[in-house]
């Protein structure tokens, strides 16, 4: 879809409903063709007002910009460990892991209430939970647990499974987990051997006309597998969130094919020319073009943006194409997706939905003020991007000084700061846990007069107090907010982030912990007596508890200047590529 289209369907009325969007309204008005000069001047006036509001309102009054120069210009401050809180996180990990080990060792999934494990496939498991969790054990120094997990991998893990496995999930959790564990183990060859075997089995997914990988792969037959109802449809984020893993594998094995397959995807995405840097969530693996579909930063969109920055960082900022793509995308987000809440003025991200005409043709975009918990990675990511891609010098201060950042760096830092505050606000519920999805009010008419009078957001589908909670109301042990808190703390040294993380952890302990061991999904975050869903997601072990542990640890533990985290929180070391890279 053309950029002009992307701008045009943001109608004045809809924008006006998004209180605080003066700046964007003005921009849209000024851009719109055929408008009178008067309208353009009004637009310009609003734009100036909007900018003044932006800088005084967000950066000045709310303290988003903390321009304190640090003596040592290093990306990681040397803040002290908070031993008590850090050790509480280790206890929680042990509590979760030992229950899994007791009830379900070797199974892909764990169900703590029933005390049982299940596999992803009838053909057998692929070590999902063990491999996802193993580097957390290494980082936490849990030697006994690590040894048992490592031995299980050496003796039992096989990918000779005759079934389809999700290409993206298998890559980020299993391949990413093996690679990170390999590095942290000091190069245990068994772990690299398994990683290489898995990588080779994943590669056939890329055998499509465009080079975009199919969403599933049969690990035994080594064939890519498409969606049943539309064989060539792929998720953009899934296709573009395999690169850190495959490129590091290429670096370790010297097998360039891993690299080129992963890199080709980015080339195809770039050539498909995402307008304003914002990608529709689906693409066609035959044509390499976008399929008209939502633009969003939540599911199926999130890690595309995350990996633009991280690919730039992985190879020590040598591949400028990723910085360019990242900067364009962040500007697209800033221009088209950011809004301010109606009451408390929290900054949030919206989604763009495809509006179609009577013939089903895409003609316009509708703004949907919906924000997934998944989007909460973005606050930390923007702050990290600001001090790297948006920095004017190599090593900025902690926290960064305004003179060290470019204009876009300053913008992204401030937006990142604000988005973290918004994500924290979504934890302001009866349980202290955040819903999976929130919707923001866009007009006074929508406001429920009895509840949430002062809030910016609500959980959709909860109108019937006696009915079951809507899907949106759940907290499934997700990591994105604590991930951002960890990054923000490392980049600022501001203890507010540790306090936020501690609060979230306490809520998890109170409401998601199972008496007999393990943690599960809370189905209604606004009900302290909420029913539970009997699943402990493996990302609780690999991400949520790891990021919390790192939040309370010294900054020398997995320092951000040496490591890049894959989207499943597996730290991979940065490196100088020994393979010829590049596309433009
Ligand atoms: C994780 O598997 C990864 O972080 C992924 O990128 C998004 N979803 C989950 C955690 O919420």
Coordinates of C-alpha atoms and ligand atoms in Angstrom, one line a residue:
X1 CA 0.0 0.0 0.0
X2 CA 1.3 3.4 -0.9
X3 CA 2.5 5.8 1.8
X4 CA 0.0 8.4 0.5
X5 CA -2.7 5.9 1.3
X6 CA -1.3 5.2 4.7
X7 CA -1.4 8.9 5.6
X8 CA -4.7 9.7 3.9
X9 CA -6.9 7.2 5.7
X10 CA -6.0 8.7 9.1
X11 CA -9.0 11.0 8.9
X12 CA -9.1 14.2 10.8
X13 CA -12.1 13.1 12.8
X14 CA -10.5 9.8 13.9
X15 CA -7.3 11.5 14.8
X16 CA -9.2 14.1 16.8
X17 CA -10.7 11.3 18.8
X18 CA -7.3 10.4 19.9
X19 CA -6.8 13.1 22.4
X20 CA -3.4 14.7 22.4
X21 CA -2.7 13.8 18.7
X22 CA -2.5 17.5 17.7
X23 CA 0.8 17.0 16.1
X24 CA -0.2 14.2 13.9
X25 CA -3.5 15.8 13.0
X26 CA -1.6 18.9 11.8
X27 CA 0.8 16.8 9.8
X28 CA -2.0 14.8 8.2
X29 CA -3.9 18.0 7.4
X30 CA -0.8 19.7 6.0
X31 CA -0.1 16.7 3.8
X32 CA -3.6 16.2 2.5
X33 CA -3.9 17.3 -1.1
X34 CA -6.3 20.0 -2.3
X35 CA -6.6 21.7 1.1
X36 CA -6.8 25.5 1.3
X37 CA -3.8 27.5 2.5
X38 CA -5.8 28.5 5.6
X39 CA -6.2 24.9 6.6
X40 CA -2.5 24.4 6.0
X41 CA -1.7 27.3 8.2
X42 CA -4.0 26.1 10.9
X43 CA -2.3 22.8 10.6
X44 CA 1.1 24.4 10.9
X45 CA 0.0 26.2 14.0
X46 CA -1.2 23.0 15.5
X47 CA 2.0 21.3 14.5
X48 CA 4.0 24.0 16.3
X49 CA 1.8 23.7 19.4
X50 CA 2.0 20.0 19.2
X51 CA 5.8 20.1 19.2
X52 CA 5.9 22.6 22.1
X53 CA 3.5 20.3 24.0
X54 CA 5.6 17.3 23.1
X55 CA 8.8 18.6 24.4
X56 CA 7.4 20.4 27.5
X57 CA 4.7 17.9 28.2
X58 CA 6.6 14.7 27.9
X59 CA 10.2 15.5 28.1
X60 CA 10.1 18.5 30.5
X61 CA 7.2 18.0 32.9
X62 CA 7.0 14.3 33.2
X63 CA 10.8 13.9 33.5
X64 CA 11.2 11.6 30.5
X65 CA 14.5 13.2 29.6
X66 CA 17.1 12.8 32.4
X67 CA 20.1 14.5 31.1
X68 CA 22.6 13.6 33.8
X69 CA 26.1 13.2 32.4
X70 CA 27.9 10.2 33.9
X71 CA 31.7 10.2 34.5
X72 CA 32.3 7.0 32.7
X73 CA 31.0 7.0 29.2
X74 CA 30.0 3.3 29.1
X75 CA 26.8 1.7 28.0
X76 CA 26.5 -0.3 31.2
X77 CA 26.7 1.3 34.6
X78 CA 28.4 -0.6 37.4
X79 CA 25.4 -0.6 39.7
X80 CA 25.5 -2.9 42.7
X81 CA 23.6 -6.1 42.9
X82 CA 20.5 -6.2 44.9
X83 CA 21.2 -9.5 46.6
X84 CA 18.0 -10.1 48.4
X85 CA 15.7 -9.5 45.4
X86 CA 18.0 -11.3 43.0
X87 CA 18.1 -14.3 45.2
X88 CA 14.3 -14.3 45.5
X89 CA 14.2 -14.6 41.7
X90 CA 16.6 -17.5 41.8
X91 CA 14.3 -19.2 44.4
X92 CA 11.3 -18.7 42.0
X93 CA 13.2 -20.2 39.2
X94 CA 14.1 -23.2 41.3
X95 CA 10.5 -23.5 42.4
X96 CA 9.3 -23.5 38.8
X97 CA 12.1 -25.7 37.4
X98 CA 12.1 -28.4 40.2
X99 CA 8.3 -28.9 39.7
X100 CA 8.8 -29.3 36.0
X101 CA 11.7 -31.7 36.6
X102 CA 9.7 -33.7 39.1
X103 CA 6.5 -34.0 37.0
X104 CA 7.5 -33.6 33.3
X105 CA 11.2 -33.8 32.7
X106 CA 11.8 -34.0 29.0
X107 CA 8.3 -32.9 27.9
X108 CA 7.9 -29.8 25.7
X109 CA 5.1 -28.3 27.8
X110 CA 4.4 -28.3 31.5
X111 CA 1.0 -28.2 33.3
X112 CA 1.7 -27.6 37.0
X113 CA -1.8 -28.1 38.3
X114 CA -2.3 -31.5 36.7
X115 CA 1.4 -32.1 37.4
X116 CA 2.0 -33.4 33.9
X117 CA 3.9 -32.8 30.7
X118 CA 2.7 -32.8 27.1
X119 CA 4.6 -32.8 23.8
X120 CA 4.1 -30.3 20.9
X121 CA 3.7 -33.2 18.5
X122 CA 2.5 -36.8 18.5
X123 CA 5.8 -37.6 16.8
X124 CA 7.7 -36.7 20.1
X125 CA 9.2 -33.7 21.8
X126 CA 12.1 -31.4 20.9
X127 CA 13.3 -30.3 24.3
X128 CA 11.3 -27.1 24.2
X129 CA 11.2 -26.3 27.9
X130 CA 14.6 -27.7 28.8
X131 CA 16.5 -26.0 26.0
X132 CA 14.6 -22.7 26.6
X133 CA 15.5 -22.7 30.3
X134 CA 19.1 -24.0 30.3
X135 CA 20.9 -20.7 29.8
X136 CA 19.0 -19.1 32.7
X137 CA 20.5 -21.9 34.9
X138 CA 23.9 -21.0 33.6
X139 CA 23.4 -17.3 34.2
X140 CA 22.0 -17.9 37.7
X141 CA 24.9 -20.3 38.5
X142 CA 22.6 -23.3 39.1
X143 CA 25.3 -25.9 38.4
X144 CA 23.4 -29.0 39.4
X145 CA 20.3 -28.1 37.5
X146 CA 22.4 -27.1 34.5
X147 CA 24.3 -30.5 34.6
X148 CA 21.0 -32.5 34.5
X149 CA 19.6 -30.3 31.7
X150 CA 22.8 -30.5 29.7
X151 CA 23.0 -34.3 30.1
X152 CA 19.3 -34.7 29.1
X153 CA 20.1 -32.7 25.9
X154 CA 23.2 -34.8 25.2
X155 CA 21.5 -38.1 25.8
X156 CA 17.8 -37.6 24.8
X157 CA 17.4 -34.6 22.5
X158 CA 16.6 -35.6 18.9
X159 CA 15.1 -33.6 16.1
X160 CA 14.3 -36.7 14.1
X161 CA 10.5 -36.0 14.5
X162 CA 8.2 -36.6 11.6
X163 CA 5.8 -33.7 12.1
X164 CA 5.5 -30.0 11.4
X165 CA 7.0 -27.6 13.9
X166 CA 6.7 -23.9 13.9
X167 CA 9.8 -22.4 12.2
X168 CA 9.9 -19.3 14.3
X169 CA 9.2 -20.8 17.7
X170 CA 11.6 -23.6 17.1
X171 CA 14.3 -21.2 16.1
X172 CA 13.9 -18.6 18.8
X173 CA 13.4 -21.1 21.7
X174 CA 15.4 -24.2 20.7
X175 CA 18.0 -23.0 18.3
X176 CA 18.5 -19.8 20.3
X177 CA 18.6 -21.7 23.5
X178 CA 21.2 -24.1 22.3
X179 CA 23.5 -21.4 20.8
X180 CA 23.4 -19.3 23.9
X181 CA 24.0 -22.3 26.2
X182 CA 26.9 -23.3 23.9
X183 CA 28.5 -19.9 24.3
X184 CA 27.9 -19.6 28.1
X185 CA 29.2 -23.2 28.6
X186 CA 32.6 -22.2 27.2
X187 CA 31.9 -24.1 24.0
X188 CA 30.5 -27.5 24.9
X189 CA 30.6 -29.2 21.5
X190 CA 27.4 -31.3 22.2
X191 CA 25.4 -28.1 22.3
X192 CA 26.8 -26.8 19.0
X193 CA 26.3 -30.2 17.3
X194 CA 22.6 -30.2 18.3
X195 CA 22.3 -26.6 17.1
X196 CA 23.8 -27.3 13.8
X197 CA 21.6 -30.4 13.3
X198 CA 18.6 -28.3 14.1
X199 CA 19.7 -25.4 11.9
X200 CA 20.1 -27.8 8.9
X201 CA 16.7 -29.1 9.4
X202 CA 15.2 -25.6 9.5
X203 CA 16.8 -24.4 6.3
X204 CA 14.4 -26.2 3.9
X205 CA 11.7 -23.8 5.2
X206 CA 13.4 -21.1 3.1
X207 CA 13.0 -23.1 -0.2
X208 CA 10.3 -20.8 -1.6
X209 CA 10.2 -18.7 -4.7
X210 CA 11.0 -15.5 -2.8
X211 CA 13.2 -17.0 -0.1
X212 CA 10.8 -16.1 2.7
X213 CA 10.5 -19.1 5.0
X214 CA 7.4 -21.1 5.4
X215 CA 5.8 -21.0 8.8
X216 CA 6.4 -24.6 9.6
X217 CA 9.0 -27.3 8.9
X218 CA 8.9 -31.1 9.1
X219 CA 12.1 -31.7 11.0
X220 CA 12.5 -35.3 10.0
X221 CA 11.6 -35.0 6.3
X222 CA 13.4 -31.6 6.1
X223 CA 10.6 -29.9 4.2
X224 CA 9.0 -26.6 4.6
X225 CA 5.2 -26.7 5.3
X226 CA 2.7 -23.9 4.5
X227 CA -0.5 -22.9 6.2
X228 CA -3.3 -25.3 5.2
X229 CA -5.7 -22.6 4.0
X230 CA -3.1 -20.4 2.2
X231 CA 0.0 -22.3 1.4
X232 CA 2.3 -19.3 0.7
X233 CA 1.2 -17.0 3.5
X234 CA 3.8 -16.2 6.0
X235 CA 4.0 -13.9 9.1
X236 CA 6.3 -11.0 8.5
X237 CA 7.6 -11.0 12.0
X238 CA 8.1 -14.7 12.1
X239 CA 10.1 -14.6 8.8
X240 CA 12.2 -11.7 10.1
X241 CA 12.9 -13.1 13.5
X242 CA 15.3 -16.0 12.6
X243 CA 18.3 -13.9 11.7
X244 CA 20.2 -13.5 14.9
X245 CA 20.1 -17.2 15.5
X246 CA 21.0 -18.3 11.9
X247 CA 23.7 -15.7 11.5
X248 CA 25.4 -16.6 14.8
X249 CA 25.2 -20.3 13.8
X250 CA 26.9 -19.4 10.5
X251 CA 29.5 -17.5 12.3
X252 CA 30.3 -20.5 14.6
X253 CA 30.2 -23.1 11.9
X254 CA 31.5 -21.1 9.0
X255 CA 28.6 -22.4 6.9
X256 CA 27.6 -19.4 4.9
X257 CA 24.2 -20.8 3.8
X258 CA 22.7 -20.1 7.2
X259 CA 23.7 -16.5 6.9
X260 CA 22.5 -16.0 3.3
X261 CA 19.2 -17.6 3.8
X262 CA 18.5 -15.3 6.8
X263 CA 19.8 -12.2 5.1
X264 CA 17.8 -12.8 2.0
X265 CA 14.6 -12.5 4.0
X266 CA 15.6 -8.9 5.0
X267 CA 16.4 -8.1 1.4
X268 CA 13.0 -9.3 0.2
X269 CA 11.2 -7.4 3.0
X270 CA 13.1 -4.2 2.1
X271 CA 12.5 -4.6 -1.6
X272 CA 8.8 -5.0 -0.9
X273 CA 9.1 -1.4 0.2
X274 CA 7.2 -1.1 3.5
X275 CA 5.6 2.3 3.4
X276 CA 6.7 4.5 6.3
X277 CA 8.8 1.5 7.4
X278 CA 5.6 -0.2 8.8
X279 CA 5.1 -3.7 7.6
X280 CA 1.7 -5.5 7.2
X281 CA 1.8 -8.7 9.3
X282 CA 1.5 -11.1 6.4
X283 CA 3.5 -11.7 3.2
X284 CA 3.4 -14.0 0.3
X285 CA 6.3 -16.4 0.1
X286 CA 5.7 -16.9 -3.7
X287 CA 5.8 -13.2 -4.7
X288 CA 7.7 -11.7 -1.8
X289 CA 5.0 -9.0 -1.6
X290 CA 2.9 -7.9 1.4
X291 CA -0.6 -9.3 1.7
X292 CA -3.0 -6.5 2.7
X293 CA -3.2 -7.1 6.5
X294 CA -3.0 -5.3 9.8
X295 CA 0.0 -3.2 10.8
X296 CA 0.8 -3.7 14.4
X297 CA 3.5 -3.9 17.0
X298 CA 1.9 -6.8 18.8
X299 CA 1.5 -10.4 17.7
X300 CA 3.1 -11.1 14.3
X301 CA 4.5 -7.6 14.1
X302 CA 6.6 -7.1 17.2
X303 CA 9.9 -8.8 16.7
X304 CA 10.3 -7.6 13.1
X305 CA 11.1 -4.2 14.6
X306 CA 13.0 -5.7 17.5
X307 CA 15.4 -7.6 15.1
X308 CA 16.0 -4.6 12.9
X309 CA 17.9 -3.0 15.8
X310 CA 19.4 -6.2 17.1
X311 CA 20.8 -7.2 13.7
X312 CA 22.5 -3.8 13.6
X313 CA 23.9 -4.4 17.1
X314 CA 24.8 -8.1 16.6
X315 CA 27.5 -7.4 14.1
X316 CA 28.9 -4.4 16.0
X317 CA 27.0 -1.8 14.1
X318 CA 28.8 -2.6 10.9
X319 CA 25.7 -3.3 8.7
X320 CA 24.3 0.1 8.2
X321 CA 21.3 -1.1 6.2
X322 CA 19.7 -2.3 9.5
X323 CA 20.1 1.0 11.2
X324 CA 18.5 2.7 8.2
X325 CA 15.6 0.3 8.1
X326 CA 15.3 0.7 11.9
X327 CA 15.2 4.5 11.8
X328 CA 12.6 4.6 9.1
X329 CA 10.5 2.1 11.0
X330 CA 10.7 4.0 14.2
X331 CA 9.8 7.2 12.4
X332 CA 6.8 5.4 10.9
X333 CA 5.7 4.3 14.4
X334 CA 6.1 7.8 15.7
X335 CA 4.2 9.4 12.8
X336 CA 1.3 6.9 12.5
X337 CA 0.9 4.7 15.6
X338 CA 1.5 6.8 18.7
X339 CA -1.4 8.4 20.6
X340 CA -2.1 9.8 24.0
X341 CA -4.7 8.5 26.4
X342 CA -7.9 10.4 26.9
X343 CA -7.6 10.9 30.7
X344 CA -4.2 10.3 32.1
X345 CA -2.5 11.0 28.8
X346 CA -0.4 7.9 28.7
X347 CA 1.4 7.4 25.5
X348 CA 0.3 4.2 23.7
X349 CA 0.6 2.5 20.4
X350 CA -2.4 1.7 18.2
X351 CA -2.9 -0.7 15.3
X352 CA -3.9 -0.1 11.7
X353 CA -6.6 -2.3 10.3
X354 CA -7.3 -2.7 6.6
X355 CA -10.6 -1.1 5.6
X356 CA -12.1 -2.6 2.4
X357 CA -14.7 -1.4 -0.1
X358 CA -17.8 -3.3 -1.1
X359 CA -15.7 -5.5 -3.5
X360 CA -13.3 -6.4 -0.7
X361 CA -10.5 -4.2 -2.0
X362 CA -8.3 -2.5 0.5
X363 CA -9.0 1.2 0.3
X364 CA -8.2 2.7 3.7
X365 CA -6.8 2.1 7.2
X366 CA -8.8 2.2 10.4
X367 CA -7.1 3.0 13.6
X368 CA -7.6 0.5 16.4
X369 CA -6.6 1.7 19.9
X370 CA -5.5 -1.7 21.0
X371 CA -2.2 -2.5 22.6
X372 CA -1.0 -6.1 23.3
X373 CA 1.2 -6.9 26.3
X374 CA 3.6 -8.0 23.6
X375 CA 4.2 -4.4 22.6
X376 CA 5.8 -3.7 25.9
X377 CA 9.2 -4.8 24.6
X378 CA 9.2 -1.6 22.6
X379 CA 9.9 0.9 25.5
X380 CA 13.2 -0.8 26.3
X381 CA 14.0 -1.4 22.7
X382 CA 13.6 2.3 21.8
X383 CA 15.8 3.3 24.7
X384 CA 18.5 0.8 23.5
X385 CA 18.1 2.1 20.0
X386 CA 18.5 5.7 21.1
X387 CA 21.9 5.1 22.8
X388 CA 23.2 3.0 19.8
X389 CA 21.5 3.7 16.5
X390 CA 20.5 7.2 17.7
X391 CA 23.9 8.1 19.3
X392 CA 26.3 10.7 18.0
X393 CA 29.2 9.0 19.8
X394 CA 30.2 5.3 20.3
X395 CA 29.7 5.1 24.1
X396 CA 27.1 7.3 25.6
X397 CA 26.9 8.2 29.2
X398 CA 24.6 6.4 31.7
X399 CA 22.0 7.9 31.5
X400 CA 22.8 9.5 28.2
X401 CA 23.3 13.2 27.9
X402 CA 21.1 15.0 25.3
X403 CA 24.2 16.2 23.4
X404 CA 25.2 12.6 22.8
X405 CA 22.1 11.7 20.9
X406 CA 20.8 12.6 17.5
X407 CA 17.3 14.2 17.2
X408 CA 15.8 10.8 16.5
X409 CA 17.7 9.3 19.3
X410 CA 16.3 11.9 21.7
X411 CA 12.8 11.3 20.4
X412 CA 13.1 7.6 20.7
X413 CA 14.5 7.8 24.2
X414 CA 11.6 9.9 25.4
X415 CA 9.0 7.7 23.7
X416 CA 10.6 4.6 25.1
X417 CA 10.5 6.1 28.6
X418 CA 6.8 7.0 28.2
X419 CA 5.8 3.6 26.8
X420 CA 7.4 1.9 29.8
X421 CA 5.3 4.1 32.1
X422 CA 2.2 3.1 30.1
X423 CA 3.0 -0.6 30.3
X424 CA 3.5 -0.2 34.1
X425 CA 0.1 1.4 34.3
X426 CA -1.5 -1.6 32.7
X427 CA -0.3 -3.6 35.8
X428 CA -2.5 -1.3 37.9
X429 CA -5.2 -4.1 38.3
X430 CA -6.7 -6.0 41.3
X431 CA -3.9 -8.6 41.0
X432 CA -1.1 -6.3 40.1
X433 CA -0.7 -8.2 36.8
X434 CA -1.2 -6.8 33.3
X435 CA -3.9 -8.0 30.9
X436 CA -2.9 -9.6 27.6
X437 CA -4.6 -6.9 25.6
X438 CA -5.8 -3.4 26.6
X439 CA -7.9 -1.0 24.6
X440 CA -7.6 2.7 25.0
X441 CA -10.6 5.0 25.3
X442 CA -10.9 7.4 22.3
X443 CA -14.0 9.2 23.2
X444 CA -15.9 10.2 26.4
X445 CA -19.0 8.3 25.2
X446 CA -17.1 5.1 25.6
X447 CA -16.2 5.6 29.2
X448 CA -17.9 3.4 31.7
X449 CA -19.1 5.9 34.4
X450 CA -18.9 3.4 37.2
X451 CA -15.5 2.0 36.7
X452 CA -12.1 3.1 35.4
X453 CA -13.3 6.7 35.4
X454 CA -9.8 8.0 35.5
X455 CA -8.0 5.3 33.5
X456 CA -6.9 5.6 29.9
X457 CA -7.6 1.9 29.1
X458 CA -9.9 -1.0 29.7
X459 CA -10.1 -4.7 29.1
X460 CA -12.5 -5.5 26.3
X461 CA -15.2 -8.1 26.5
X462 CA -15.8 -7.9 30.3
X463 CA -19.2 -6.3 30.2
X464 CA -21.0 -9.3 31.7
X465 CA -19.9 -9.5 35.3
X466 CA -21.1 -13.1 35.6
X467 CA -19.7 -14.3 32.3
X468 CA -16.3 -15.9 31.8
X469 CA -13.4 -13.5 31.5
X470 CA -12.5 -12.5 28.0
X471 CA -9.2 -13.7 26.4
X472 CA -7.8 -10.2 26.8
X473 CA -8.0 -10.3 30.6
X474 CA -5.3 -13.0 31.2
X475 CA -1.7 -12.7 32.3
X476 CA 0.2 -15.6 30.9
X477 CA 3.6 -14.9 32.6
X478 CA 4.7 -12.8 29.8
X479 CA 8.1 -11.1 29.9
X480 CA 7.9 -7.9 27.7
X481 CA 7.5 -5.3 30.5
X482 CA 10.3 -6.7 32.7
X483 CA 12.4 -7.0 29.6
X484 CA 12.0 -3.2 29.1
X485 CA 12.6 -2.6 32.8
X486 CA 15.9 -4.5 32.7
X487 CA 17.1 -2.5 29.7
X488 CA 15.9 0.8 31.1
X489 CA 17.7 0.1 34.4
X490 CA 21.0 -0.8 32.6
X491 CA 20.8 2.4 30.6
X492 CA 19.8 4.8 33.3
X493 CA 20.7 3.3 36.7
X494 CA 17.3 4.6 37.8
X495 CA 16.1 2.5 40.7
X496 CA 12.5 3.1 39.8
X497 CA 12.9 0.3 37.3
X498 CA 14.0 -2.2 40.0
X499 CA 11.1 -1.2 42.1
X500 CA 8.7 -1.7 39.2
X501 CA 10.1 -5.1 38.5
X502 CA 9.9 -6.1 42.2
X503 CA 6.3 -5.1 42.3
X504 CA 5.5 -7.3 39.2
X505 CA 7.4 -10.2 40.7
X506 CA 5.5 -10.0 43.9
X507 CA 2.2 -10.0 42.0
X508 CA 3.4 -13.1 40.2
X509 CA 4.3 -14.8 43.4
X510 CA 0.9 -13.9 44.9
X511 CA -1.4 -14.8 42.1
X512 CA 0.3 -17.1 39.6
X513 CA 2.2 -19.5 41.9
X514 CA 0.8 -23.0 42.3
X515 CA 1.0 -24.4 45.8
X516 CA 2.5 -27.7 44.7
X517 CA 5.1 -26.2 42.4
X518 CA 5.3 -24.1 39.2
X519 CA 3.4 -21.0 38.0
X520 CA 0.4 -20.7 35.7
X521 CA -1.7 -18.2 33.7
X522 CA -4.1 -16.0 35.6
X523 CA -7.3 -15.8 33.6
X524 CA -8.6 -12.5 34.9
X525 CA -6.1 -10.0 36.2
X526 CA -8.9 -8.0 37.8
X527 CA -10.1 -10.8 40.0
X528 CA -7.9 -11.8 43.0
X529 CA -9.9 -15.1 43.0
X530 CA -9.3 -15.7 39.3
X531 CA -9.4 -19.1 37.7
X532 CA -6.1 -20.3 36.3
X533 CA -5.1 -22.0 33.1
X534 CA -2.9 -24.9 33.7
X535 CA 0.2 -24.0 31.7
X536 CA 3.6 -22.8 32.6
X537 CA 4.9 -21.2 29.3
X538 CA 8.6 -22.0 28.7
X539 CA 9.2 -18.2 28.2
X540 CA 8.6 -17.8 31.9
X541 CA 11.8 -19.7 32.6
X542 CA 13.8 -18.3 29.6
X543 CA 12.6 -14.7 29.7
X544 CA 10.6 -13.4 32.6
X545 CA 12.7 -14.8 35.4
X546 CA 16.0 -14.2 33.5
X547 CA 15.2 -10.5 32.9
X548 CA 14.1 -10.1 36.5
X549 CA 17.3 -11.8 37.7
X550 CA 19.4 -9.5 35.5
X551 CA 17.5 -6.5 36.6
X552 CA 18.7 -7.1 40.2
X553 CA 22.2 -8.2 39.2
X554 CA 25.4 -6.3 38.6
X555 CA 25.6 -4.8 35.1
X556 CA 28.7 -6.9 34.4
X557 CA 26.4 -10.0 34.2
X558 CA 25.6 -10.2 30.4
X559 CA 26.6 -6.7 29.7
X560 CA 24.6 -4.9 27.0
X561 CA 27.7 -3.7 25.2
X562 CA 28.9 -7.3 24.5
X563 CA 25.6 -9.2 24.1
X564 CA 22.4 -9.0 22.1
X565 CA 19.4 -10.9 23.4
X566 CA 17.3 -12.9 20.9
X567 CA 13.6 -12.4 21.2
X568 CA 13.3 -15.3 23.6
X569 CA 16.0 -13.7 25.9
X570 CA 18.8 -16.0 24.9
X571 CA 22.0 -13.8 25.0
X572 CA 24.2 -14.1 22.0
X573 CA 27.6 -12.5 21.9
X574 CA 28.2 -9.7 19.4
X575 CA 30.8 -10.5 16.8
X576 CA 32.6 -9.2 13.7
X577 CA 31.3 -11.3 10.8
X578 CA 33.8 -13.4 8.9
X579 CA 31.3 -13.8 6.1
X580 CA 30.7 -11.3 3.3
X581 CA 27.5 -9.5 4.4
X582 CA 25.2 -7.2 2.8
X583 CA 22.4 -6.0 0.6
X584 CA 21.1 -2.5 0.0
Ligands
LIG1 C1 8.2 -15.1 23.4 O1 8.2 -16.3 22.9 C2 9.0 -14.1 22.6 O2 9.4 -13.0 23.3 C3 8.3 -13.7 21.3 O3 9.0 -12.8 20.6 C4 7.0 -13.1 21.7 N1 6.2 -13.9 22.6 C5 6.8 -14.6 23.7 C6 6.7 -14.1 25.0 O4 5.6 -13.3 25.3

